Amino acid sequence: MNAETNIFAGLDMARLDKRRRRINRIMLSLTAVATLFAVIPLFWITIYVIIKGGSYLNLDLFIHLPQAMGTEGGGVLHAIEGSAVMVLFASIFAIPPALLAAFYLLHHPNTPLANFLRFSTDLLSGIPSIVVGLFGYAVIVIVQKHYSALAGSVVLAIIMLPVILRSAEEMLKLVPQELREGALALGSPEWKSALTVVLPAAAEGVVTGIMLGIARAAGETAPLIFTALGNDNYEIFQYIRQTIQYRQGVGEAFKLILEQPTDALPLTLWKYAQQPYPERVQQAWAVALVLMLFVLSLNIAARLWLAKRRRQRYG
Amino acid sequence: MPVSESLPPHKAQKRTPPALWVALRHGDALWDALLWLSAALTTVLVFWIGWKLWVDSALSRAATGWDFVSPWAPPSWNPVLDKFHAWPAIYGSLVTSLIALLVATPFSIAVAIFLAELAPSRIRQILNYMVEMLAAVPSVVYGLWGIYVFLPLVVVPLGKFLGATLGQVPGLDVFFGGTIPDSGLSRLGASLILVLMITPTIAAVTRDVFQAIPQSQREASLALGATQWETTWRVLIPYGLSGILGAVILGLGRAIGETMAVTMVIGNTTGGGWSILRPGYTMASIIANEFAEAVSGMHTAALVEIGVVLFVITFLLNLFSRYLVWRVNRKVIVR
Amino acid sequence: MPEKQTIKIDIRDVSVHYGTFQALTGVSMPAYENKVTAIIGPSGCGKSTLLRSINRMNDLVPHFRIEGTVTLDGEDIYAPRRDVVDIRRRIGMVFQRPNPFPMSIYNNVAYGPRLYHIRSKNVLDEIVERSLRQAALWEEVKDKLHQSGLSISGGQQQRLCIARAIAVQPEVILMDEPASALDPIATLKIEELMHELKKNYTIIIVTHNMQQAARVSDYTAMMMLSDSESRSGTVIEFDETERIFTNPKDKRTEDYVTGRFG
């Protein structure tokens, strides 16, 4: 048929094809096996933490402060409250500048500052959290001369900032330009259209980013070691009662809550995990369960929600 | 509403009310200033961090100079003599990260191939979630599970096996010599925990790289009679190579910066020689362990200087990986 | 018919479904050896689907299902134990948009032969030169074989893709609107090339350009949606190209080729 020489003339094509098919099958199966192995730790960790942590989980854990070392009972109320306070204040510190900076990127996408901002946001998310902790120590702990929930909140805010900023930028970009222009055409000032039209339109995406940022901050330990330090007696309700009782101002309550060493769940988990007292190790497992439930459910909720909204929007 | 606001801007300007006054009442000048300020402060933050660490490590830098990071300077981490050379911690970081990378890279690429090219769409969805979850598990939980489950069940037997085999080979015994502690606390344990922790990161980014490759590339190869594996190996991987490299470098950054899980399983000692079966330190774990208890100014400054080294390394790695990912994106957009 | 024709590809009563959507209904047509067969018809009537069913590229689409038979030299290509890799080597394909690999011109052409473990430099050099000559590209690129396949013009890239396809010596070449992304001069080159190529290969080309079909093909299949309700396409007439364009049997074909359609 072909005037040219057959390049496959000397080859046993049937055997060659069989061999190629076999290599194909083997390599593709290997990728499936690798995937299986990659997700095994998730099940292993999750199931182990659920079983182990579940068996030591009890109400006391949530309502009591720690007992003295080596004695049974007690809880981790101090760490739960500490985590809540620090994550809350970290969010308060991180969300406004992150959203404003995201709006800056939306309005001025190509200025030198915008490019610089994207670059340094990437860097910020790549810096080890322990290094952020060193920074928090230097600019707050040293200056105030004591460890505090405030210092912990600030380092957590620095860790949340790039997470929120990046996802907010993505989400704001998805809001149709016409929506913004429509508001401007009605004579509404830029800031009003941004806050009342663009932000609500992107709300679910922005909230998702905030949830991921909170999940990230709630699981962080390293930067808290020498900013929040830890405090077995941290109990905000007692501080509040105390200020009311002695008729001190709101400022005093805030001072008690923010200006003294504080514990956090991951910090407690880390300390308890390495102690020789079995009660502490048991509590560490229970704390791990609480922490994982919180972080993973926040993650799952954020992602499921986002996926659902995306499906609704793009069919 | 005042008339001037509803008029087109050029007419409003003709009437020349005090510009500053209008702008302020309108609110947009303030808004713009606020946006600019937030952007500028966020931009400056990372450099402020770097600069602050640099300043605070002055004492140590002046005392030790380049010996601080030099592998050839006599190893010394001595709070009593106030003499600090960071090489043991740097070595610990390098060796654990590199081993983690060597194991995790092929593994993650295989996972990415399965996720992007093979998995049926329902399974793919679920697996994608699982990979995201793996990346979200707090690192202290990895550490806790590592101490009580992973070290005794996996690391100790593996360490004994490596010691009995590779540890007996002349030359290799430098790295595989000695016996692994019964607790399993060792550089090997840290490396393997890191494998578990960076695999989801590398796999997820690599998966995105594969998904960004145009379908026409796959079709071109398959239409020539290539099998799916041949298409993946000879077309997709070369096409996405710089993106995959970017993913790997991102993973390396994560491994070097990872603190808690490593601190909990590496044993935390400045000794340990070269062997991966022995306990050691990493840069991140030595800061985590000693900073709160450091007494002398020199000790503190030395730990901060390790922070500077970490900062510089992650800075460079991020720079490089962003560059690579950016190059891939550009290629995808241009085509 | 002046000479005896051998049927190379025979499509018999083929229906294609994607999930619940039926894309093709009861398609039957042959393709004769060493002839150019054009498939024409309005857009969305399943021309590409039909073409991609011939080398089983549709297998990549989820929920794809086919009924009826497609044969190559009398063998059913959808037979249960048939090797899709072998099918695709024997039935090459050129796509709508040029899709060279981001590697050198040389490596693009050598990609196929290398799959068959042909590694000798001499043999590969020979295959590359012969394929590029057959694709009428050799003179233009012989001095830059090691430059990227993406560095040449769109028309050259498409001829590179043709060279890449013929480097594995297929028996049939499928072309899916190969000139739709090209300028008129590049289009002309591709059309001239097809006249040369049909000496060695059987060619099936999908085109929306009726002048092109008339210029390059020996046979033409006219496709339409089977009825106005469904979105499912079928071949309503198959004949020698000359007859389709001068004396079609079907009123719809006549309307379409004379431009009265729609």
XYZ file of C-alpha atoms in Angstrom, chain C residues 17 40 53-55 92 166 170 189 248 251-252 254:
13
model
C -25.615 8.481 23.440
C -20.701 18.208 5.886
C -16.409 7.533 17.059
C -14.201 6.179 14.298
C -10.964 6.188 16.339
C -4.767 8.912 13.049
C 1.557 10.224 9.681
C -1.715 5.141 10.031
C -1.751 24.551 1.629
C -28.549 15.654 -4.816
C -34.297 18.095 -1.007
C -32.615 19.091 2.278
C -30.007 20.587 -2.162
